[in-house]
Every structure is written in C-alpha cells, then in structure tokens.
Amino acid sequence: MMCGVEDTDIVERVAASTGLPPGIAARVVDDVLAFYRTPTEDYVRRRHAELQAQGRKNPEIFPLIAAELRGRLVAAPVLSERQLRRIVYG
C-alpha cells in the first residue's frame, strides 16, 4: 500500500500517464480520494464560505451548491435549499 492508497493499479496508472514517480502519484491519488470522501455537510459549509467570500448572496449560492453536489463524481444525496441552509446555519 502506498501512502494509504489500497488500489495500487490506480497509482500505477497515474504514474504511467503523468510521468510522476510512484510516491508522488500515490499522494495525488490520496488527495483526490480525500476530496471525494469529504462529508457532504463539510463540502456545503466550505463552498458556502468560499462563495460568500466572492461576494455572492444566498439566493445565488444555494442553487449553485445544489448543482455542484449533483455533478460530483460520487453524487451526494439531492438536498433542497432548506436542507442546505440547515447545514450551513444549523
């Protein structure tokens, strides 16, 4: 196992396709997997804060986050704007 990645096939494929050494390829795979393992609630809170920092307002933010969640590789459950607001504001 390399850097926590159990499936060495993907590490070998990334290393071969990018020319990265296997150790660095394993870290890249670990980073990508960690991103997709982020719990939905954490993702929603982080994106909400990022979009607010860009000056966007909630009426624009929540539909955007809902669309992003639908498009994730490992799709999160469909959440209404109300559910998204509860995640952010409790």
Short mmCIF file of N, CA, C and O in Angstrom, two decimals:
data_model
loop_
_atom_site.label_atom_id
_atom_site.label_comp_id
_atom_site.label_asym_id
_atom_site.label_seq_id
_atom_site.Cartn_x
_atom_site.Cartn_y
_atom_site.Cartn_z
N MET A 1 0.85 -1.17 0.00
CA MET A 1 0.00 0.00 0.00
C MET A 1 0.90 1.24 0.00
O MET A 1 1.82 1.35 0.76
N MET A 2 0.57 2.20 -0.86
CA MET A 2 1.36 3.41 -0.98
C MET A 2 0.58 4.58 -0.40
O MET A 2 -0.52 4.88 -0.83
N CYS A 3 1.12 5.27 0.59
CA CYS A 3 0.50 6.48 1.15
C CYS A 3 -0.98 6.30 1.45
O CYS A 3 -1.77 7.19 1.20
N GLY A 4 -1.39 5.15 1.91
CA GLY A 4 -2.79 4.95 2.25
C GLY A 4 -3.66 4.49 1.09
O GLY A 4 -4.81 4.19 1.28
N VAL A 5 -3.14 4.46 -0.13
CA VAL A 5 -3.92 4.01 -1.28
C VAL A 5 -3.83 2.49 -1.35
O VAL A 5 -2.75 1.93 -1.47
N GLU A 6 -4.99 1.84 -1.24
CA GLU A 6 -5.00 0.38 -1.25
C GLU A 6 -4.93 -0.19 -2.66
O GLU A 6 -4.40 -1.27 -2.87
N ASP A 7 -5.49 0.50 -3.64
CA ASP A 7 -5.53 0.02 -5.01
C ASP A 7 -4.32 0.55 -5.77
O ASP A 7 -4.31 1.67 -6.26
N THR A 8 -3.27 -0.28 -5.84
CA THR A 8 -2.04 0.19 -6.48
C THR A 8 -2.19 0.33 -8.00
O THR A 8 -1.40 1.04 -8.62
N ASP A 9 -3.22 -0.30 -8.59
CA ASP A 9 -3.44 -0.15 -10.03
C ASP A 9 -3.66 1.30 -10.43
O ASP A 9 -3.11 1.76 -11.42
N ILE A 10 -4.44 2.02 -9.63
CA ILE A 10 -4.70 3.42 -9.97
C ILE A 10 -3.45 4.26 -9.82
O ILE A 10 -3.18 5.16 -10.61
N VAL A 11 -2.65 3.96 -8.81
CA VAL A 11 -1.40 4.70 -8.62
C VAL A 11 -0.47 4.43 -9.80
O VAL A 11 0.13 5.36 -10.35
N GLU A 12 -0.36 3.19 -10.21
CA GLU A 12 0.49 2.85 -11.36
C GLU A 12 0.00 3.54 -12.62
O GLU A 12 0.79 4.02 -13.43
N ARG A 13 -1.31 3.60 -12.80
CA ARG A 13 -1.87 4.25 -14.00
C ARG A 13 -1.57 5.74 -14.00
O ARG A 13 -1.19 6.31 -15.02
N VAL A 14 -1.76 6.39 -12.84
CA VAL A 14 -1.47 7.82 -12.75
C VAL A 14 0.02 8.08 -12.98
O VAL A 14 0.39 9.00 -13.71
N ALA A 15 0.86 7.26 -12.39
CA ALA A 15 2.31 7.42 -12.58
C ALA A 15 2.68 7.25 -14.05
O ALA A 15 3.45 8.05 -14.59
N ALA A 16 2.12 6.24 -14.69
CA ALA A 16 2.44 5.98 -16.10
C ALA A 16 1.92 7.08 -17.02
O ALA A 16 2.61 7.49 -17.97
N SER A 17 0.72 7.58 -16.74
CA SER A 17 0.13 8.57 -17.64
C SER A 17 0.69 9.97 -17.44
O SER A 17 0.59 10.82 -18.33
N THR A 18 1.29 10.23 -16.27
CA THR A 18 1.78 11.58 -16.00
C THR A 18 3.30 11.68 -15.95
O THR A 18 3.85 12.78 -15.99
N GLY A 19 3.95 10.53 -15.81
CA GLY A 19 5.40 10.54 -15.65
C GLY A 19 5.84 10.85 -14.23
O GLY A 19 7.03 11.04 -13.98
N LEU A 20 4.89 10.90 -13.31
CA LEU A 20 5.24 11.16 -11.91
C LEU A 20 5.83 9.91 -11.28
O LEU A 20 5.46 8.79 -11.62
N PRO A 21 6.75 10.09 -10.34
CA PRO A 21 7.25 8.94 -9.60
C PRO A 21 6.09 8.32 -8.80
O PRO A 21 5.16 9.02 -8.40
N PRO A 22 6.13 7.01 -8.55
CA PRO A 22 5.03 6.34 -7.85
C PRO A 22 4.66 6.98 -6.51
O PRO A 22 3.48 7.06 -6.17
N GLY A 23 5.63 7.43 -5.74
CA GLY A 23 5.32 8.05 -4.45
C GLY A 23 4.50 9.31 -4.60
O GLY A 23 3.56 9.55 -3.83
N ILE A 24 4.84 10.15 -5.57
CA ILE A 24 4.09 11.38 -5.80
C ILE A 24 2.72 11.06 -6.39
O ILE A 24 1.71 11.65 -6.01
N ALA A 25 2.67 10.08 -7.29
CA ALA A 25 1.39 9.66 -7.86
C ALA A 25 0.46 9.16 -6.76
O ALA A 25 -0.74 9.46 -6.77
N ALA A 26 0.99 8.44 -5.80
CA ALA A 26 0.18 7.94 -4.67
C ALA A 26 -0.37 9.11 -3.85
O ALA A 26 -1.53 9.08 -3.43
N ARG A 27 0.44 10.14 -3.64
CA ARG A 27 -0.04 11.31 -2.89
C ARG A 27 -1.14 12.04 -3.65
O ARG A 27 -2.11 12.51 -3.06
N VAL A 28 -0.99 12.13 -4.98
CA VAL A 28 -2.02 12.77 -5.80
C VAL A 28 -3.33 11.98 -5.69
O VAL A 28 -4.40 12.56 -5.48
N VAL A 29 -3.25 10.67 -5.82
CA VAL A 29 -4.44 9.83 -5.70
C VAL A 29 -5.06 9.99 -4.32
O VAL A 29 -6.28 10.12 -4.19
N ASP A 30 -4.23 9.99 -3.28
CA ASP A 30 -4.73 10.19 -1.92
C ASP A 30 -5.47 11.52 -1.79
O ASP A 30 -6.54 11.60 -1.17
N ASP A 31 -4.91 12.58 -2.37
CA ASP A 31 -5.55 13.90 -2.30
C ASP A 31 -6.91 13.90 -2.99
O ASP A 31 -7.88 14.46 -2.48
N VAL A 32 -6.97 13.29 -4.16
CA VAL A 32 -8.24 13.23 -4.91
C VAL A 32 -9.27 12.42 -4.13
O VAL A 32 -10.42 12.84 -3.99
N LEU A 33 -8.86 11.28 -3.61
CA LEU A 33 -9.79 10.45 -2.83
C LEU A 33 -10.25 11.18 -1.58
O LEU A 33 -11.44 11.11 -1.21
N ALA A 34 -9.37 11.89 -0.92
CA ALA A 34 -9.74 12.65 0.28
C ALA A 34 -10.78 13.72 -0.06
O ALA A 34 -11.73 13.95 0.69
N PHE A 35 -10.61 14.36 -1.22
CA PHE A 35 -11.58 15.37 -1.66
C PHE A 35 -12.97 14.76 -1.80
O PHE A 35 -13.96 15.30 -1.33
N TYR A 36 -13.04 13.60 -2.43
CA TYR A 36 -14.33 12.96 -2.65
C TYR A 36 -14.89 12.27 -1.41
O TYR A 36 -16.07 11.96 -1.35
N ARG A 37 -14.06 12.05 -0.42
CA ARG A 37 -14.53 11.48 0.84
C ARG A 37 -15.04 12.55 1.80
O ARG A 37 -15.58 12.23 2.85
N THR A 38 -14.87 13.80 1.44
CA THR A 38 -15.33 14.89 2.29
C THR A 38 -16.83 14.73 2.52
O THR A 38 -17.59 14.63 1.56
N PRO A 39 -17.26 14.71 3.78
CA PRO A 39 -18.70 14.60 4.04
C PRO A 39 -19.45 15.76 3.39
O PRO A 39 -18.95 16.88 3.30
N THR A 40 -20.66 15.47 2.94
CA THR A 40 -21.47 16.47 2.24
C THR A 40 -21.60 17.74 3.06
O THR A 40 -21.45 18.85 2.53
N GLU A 41 -21.84 17.60 4.35
CA GLU A 41 -22.02 18.78 5.21
C GLU A 41 -20.78 19.67 5.21
O GLU A 41 -20.88 20.89 5.14
N ASP A 42 -19.60 19.05 5.28
CA ASP A 42 -18.35 19.81 5.26
C ASP A 42 -18.16 20.52 3.92
O ASP A 42 -17.74 21.67 3.86
N TYR A 43 -18.47 19.81 2.83
CA TYR A 43 -18.36 20.39 1.50
C TYR A 43 -19.28 21.61 1.37
O TYR A 43 -18.87 22.67 0.89
N VAL A 44 -20.55 21.47 1.82
CA VAL A 44 -21.52 22.55 1.71
C VAL A 44 -21.04 23.77 2.50
O VAL A 44 -21.06 24.90 1.99
N ARG A 45 -20.59 23.56 3.71
CA ARG A 45 -20.12 24.67 4.54
C ARG A 45 -18.91 25.38 3.91
O ARG A 45 -18.84 26.61 3.87
N ARG A 46 -17.97 24.58 3.40
CA ARG A 46 -16.77 25.15 2.78
C ARG A 46 -17.14 25.96 1.54
O ARG A 46 -16.70 27.09 1.37
N ARG A 47 -17.97 25.38 0.65
CA ARG A 47 -18.33 26.08 -0.58
C ARG A 47 -19.14 27.33 -0.27
O ARG A 47 -18.97 28.37 -0.93
N HIS A 48 -20.03 27.26 0.72
CA HIS A 48 -20.82 28.43 1.08
C HIS A 48 -19.90 29.57 1.50
O HIS A 48 -20.05 30.70 1.04
N ALA A 49 -18.93 29.25 2.35
CA ALA A 49 -17.99 30.28 2.80
C ALA A 49 -17.17 30.83 1.63
O ALA A 49 -16.94 32.05 1.54
N GLU A 50 -16.72 29.95 0.73
CA GLU A 50 -15.94 30.41 -0.44
C GLU A 50 -16.76 31.34 -1.32
O GLU A 50 -16.26 32.39 -1.75
N LEU A 51 -18.00 30.96 -1.58
CA LEU A 51 -18.84 31.77 -2.47
C LEU A 51 -19.24 33.09 -1.80
O LEU A 51 -19.29 34.12 -2.48
N GLN A 52 -19.46 33.07 -0.49
CA GLN A 52 -19.73 34.33 0.22
C GLN A 52 -18.52 35.25 0.15
O GLN A 52 -18.66 36.46 -0.02
N ALA A 53 -17.33 34.67 0.27
CA ALA A 53 -16.10 35.46 0.21
C ALA A 53 -15.93 36.11 -1.17
O ALA A 53 -15.27 37.14 -1.29
N GLN A 54 -16.54 35.52 -2.18
CA GLN A 54 -16.51 36.09 -3.53
C GLN A 54 -17.58 37.16 -3.72
O GLN A 54 -17.71 37.73 -4.81
N GLY A 55 -18.36 37.40 -2.67
CA GLY A 55 -19.39 38.44 -2.73
C GLY A 55 -20.74 37.96 -3.22
O GLY A 55 -21.64 38.76 -3.46
N ARG A 56 -20.90 36.66 -3.36
CA ARG A 56 -22.19 36.14 -3.82
C ARG A 56 -23.17 36.08 -2.65
O ARG A 56 -22.78 35.96 -1.51
N LYS A 57 -24.44 36.14 -2.98
CA LYS A 57 -25.51 36.13 -1.97
C LYS A 57 -26.21 34.77 -1.98
O LYS A 57 -26.19 34.03 -2.96
N ASN A 58 -26.88 34.45 -0.86
CA ASN A 58 -27.52 33.15 -0.68
C ASN A 58 -28.47 32.74 -1.81
O ASN A 58 -28.47 31.57 -2.21
N PRO A 59 -29.30 33.65 -2.36
CA PRO A 59 -30.19 33.22 -3.44
C PRO A 59 -29.45 32.65 -4.66
O PRO A 59 -29.98 31.85 -5.41
N GLU A 60 -28.21 33.06 -4.83
CA GLU A 60 -27.37 32.52 -5.90
C GLU A 60 -26.55 31.32 -5.42
O GLU A 60 -26.33 30.37 -6.17
N ILE A 61 -26.12 31.37 -4.17
CA ILE A 61 -25.23 30.35 -3.62
C ILE A 61 -25.89 28.98 -3.52
O ILE A 61 -25.33 27.97 -3.97
N PHE A 62 -27.07 28.92 -2.92
CA PHE A 62 -27.66 27.62 -2.65
C PHE A 62 -28.01 26.82 -3.91
O PHE A 62 -27.73 25.63 -3.98
N PRO A 63 -28.59 27.44 -4.94
CA PRO A 63 -28.81 26.67 -6.18
C PRO A 63 -27.49 26.21 -6.82
O PRO A 63 -27.41 25.11 -7.38
N LEU A 64 -26.46 27.04 -6.71
CA LEU A 64 -25.16 26.67 -7.26
C LEU A 64 -24.58 25.46 -6.53
O LEU A 64 -24.10 24.51 -7.15
N ILE A 65 -24.64 25.48 -5.20
CA ILE A 65 -24.13 24.34 -4.42
C ILE A 65 -24.94 23.09 -4.72
O ILE A 65 -24.36 22.00 -4.89
N ALA A 66 -26.24 23.21 -4.83
CA ALA A 66 -27.09 22.05 -5.15
C ALA A 66 -26.68 21.46 -6.50
O ALA A 66 -26.57 20.23 -6.64
N ALA A 67 -26.41 22.30 -7.48
CA ALA A 67 -25.99 21.82 -8.80
C ALA A 67 -24.62 21.15 -8.72
O ALA A 67 -24.38 20.12 -9.36
N GLU A 68 -23.71 21.73 -7.95
CA GLU A 68 -22.38 21.13 -7.79
C GLU A 68 -22.48 19.75 -7.15
O GLU A 68 -21.79 18.82 -7.57
N LEU A 69 -23.33 19.62 -6.16
CA LEU A 69 -23.48 18.32 -5.49
C LEU A 69 -24.00 17.26 -6.46
O LEU A 69 -23.56 16.11 -6.43
N ARG A 70 -24.94 17.65 -7.32
CA ARG A 70 -25.46 16.69 -8.32
C ARG A 70 -24.39 16.25 -9.31
O ARG A 70 -24.44 15.16 -9.84
N GLY A 71 -23.41 17.11 -9.54
CA GLY A 71 -22.38 16.82 -10.53
C GLY A 71 -21.13 16.16 -9.99
O GLY A 71 -20.22 15.84 -10.75
N ARG A 72 -21.07 15.94 -8.69
CA ARG A 72 -19.87 15.30 -8.12
C ARG A 72 -19.76 13.87 -8.60
O ARG A 72 -20.76 13.20 -8.83
N LEU A 73 -18.53 13.40 -8.72
CA LEU A 73 -18.26 12.04 -9.18
C LEU A 73 -19.02 11.02 -8.35
O LEU A 73 -19.66 10.13 -8.88
N VAL A 74 -18.95 11.16 -7.05
CA VAL A 74 -19.74 10.32 -6.16
C VAL A 74 -20.83 11.25 -5.65
O VAL A 74 -20.61 12.03 -4.73
N ALA A 75 -21.97 11.18 -6.30
CA ALA A 75 -23.02 12.15 -6.04
C ALA A 75 -23.53 12.09 -4.61
O ALA A 75 -23.74 11.01 -4.06
N ALA A 76 -23.71 13.24 -4.06
CA ALA A 76 -24.32 13.37 -2.74
C ALA A 76 -25.83 13.21 -2.92
O ALA A 76 -26.35 13.30 -4.03
N PRO A 77 -26.54 12.98 -1.84
CA PRO A 77 -28.00 12.92 -1.95
C PRO A 77 -28.54 14.27 -2.42
O PRO A 77 -27.91 15.30 -2.19
N VAL A 78 -29.68 14.25 -3.07
CA VAL A 78 -30.31 15.50 -3.51
C VAL A 78 -30.79 16.23 -2.26
O VAL A 78 -31.50 15.68 -1.43
N LEU A 79 -30.35 17.49 -2.13
CA LEU A 79 -30.70 18.30 -0.96
C LEU A 79 -31.45 19.54 -1.42
O LEU A 79 -31.05 20.19 -2.39
N SER A 80 -32.52 19.87 -0.72
CA SER A 80 -33.27 21.09 -1.02
C SER A 80 -32.48 22.29 -0.50
O SER A 80 -31.55 22.16 0.30
N GLU A 81 -32.91 23.49 -0.94
CA GLU A 81 -32.28 24.71 -0.43
C GLU A 81 -32.44 24.78 1.09
O GLU A 81 -31.52 25.19 1.81
N ARG A 82 -33.59 24.35 1.59
CA ARG A 82 -33.83 24.38 3.03
C ARG A 82 -32.83 23.48 3.76
O ARG A 82 -32.27 23.86 4.80
N GLN A 83 -32.59 22.28 3.23
CA GLN A 83 -31.62 21.37 3.84
C GLN A 83 -30.22 21.96 3.80
O GLN A 83 -29.45 21.84 4.75
N LEU A 84 -29.87 22.61 2.69
CA LEU A 84 -28.57 23.26 2.57
C LEU A 84 -28.42 24.37 3.61
O LEU A 84 -27.39 24.49 4.27
N ARG A 85 -29.47 25.16 3.77
CA ARG A 85 -29.44 26.24 4.76
C ARG A 85 -29.25 25.66 6.17
O ARG A 85 -28.50 26.23 6.98
N ARG A 86 -29.92 24.57 6.47
CA ARG A 86 -29.77 23.94 7.79
C ARG A 86 -28.35 23.46 8.03
O ARG A 86 -27.84 23.53 9.13
N ILE A 87 -27.71 22.95 6.96
CA ILE A 87 -26.33 22.50 7.11
C ILE A 87 -25.44 23.70 7.46
O ILE A 87 -24.58 23.62 8.33
N VAL A 88 -25.65 24.82 6.77
CA VAL A 88 -24.81 26.00 6.97
C VAL A 88 -25.13 26.70 8.28
O VAL A 88 -24.24 27.04 9.05
N TYR A 89 -26.39 26.89 8.56
CA TYR A 89 -26.77 27.73 9.70
C TYR A 89 -27.30 26.94 10.90
O TYR A 89 -27.56 27.53 11.94
N GLY A 90 -27.46 25.65 10.76
CA GLY A 90 -27.92 24.83 11.89
C GLY A 90 -29.41 24.78 12.06
O GLY A 90 -30.23 25.24 11.45
#
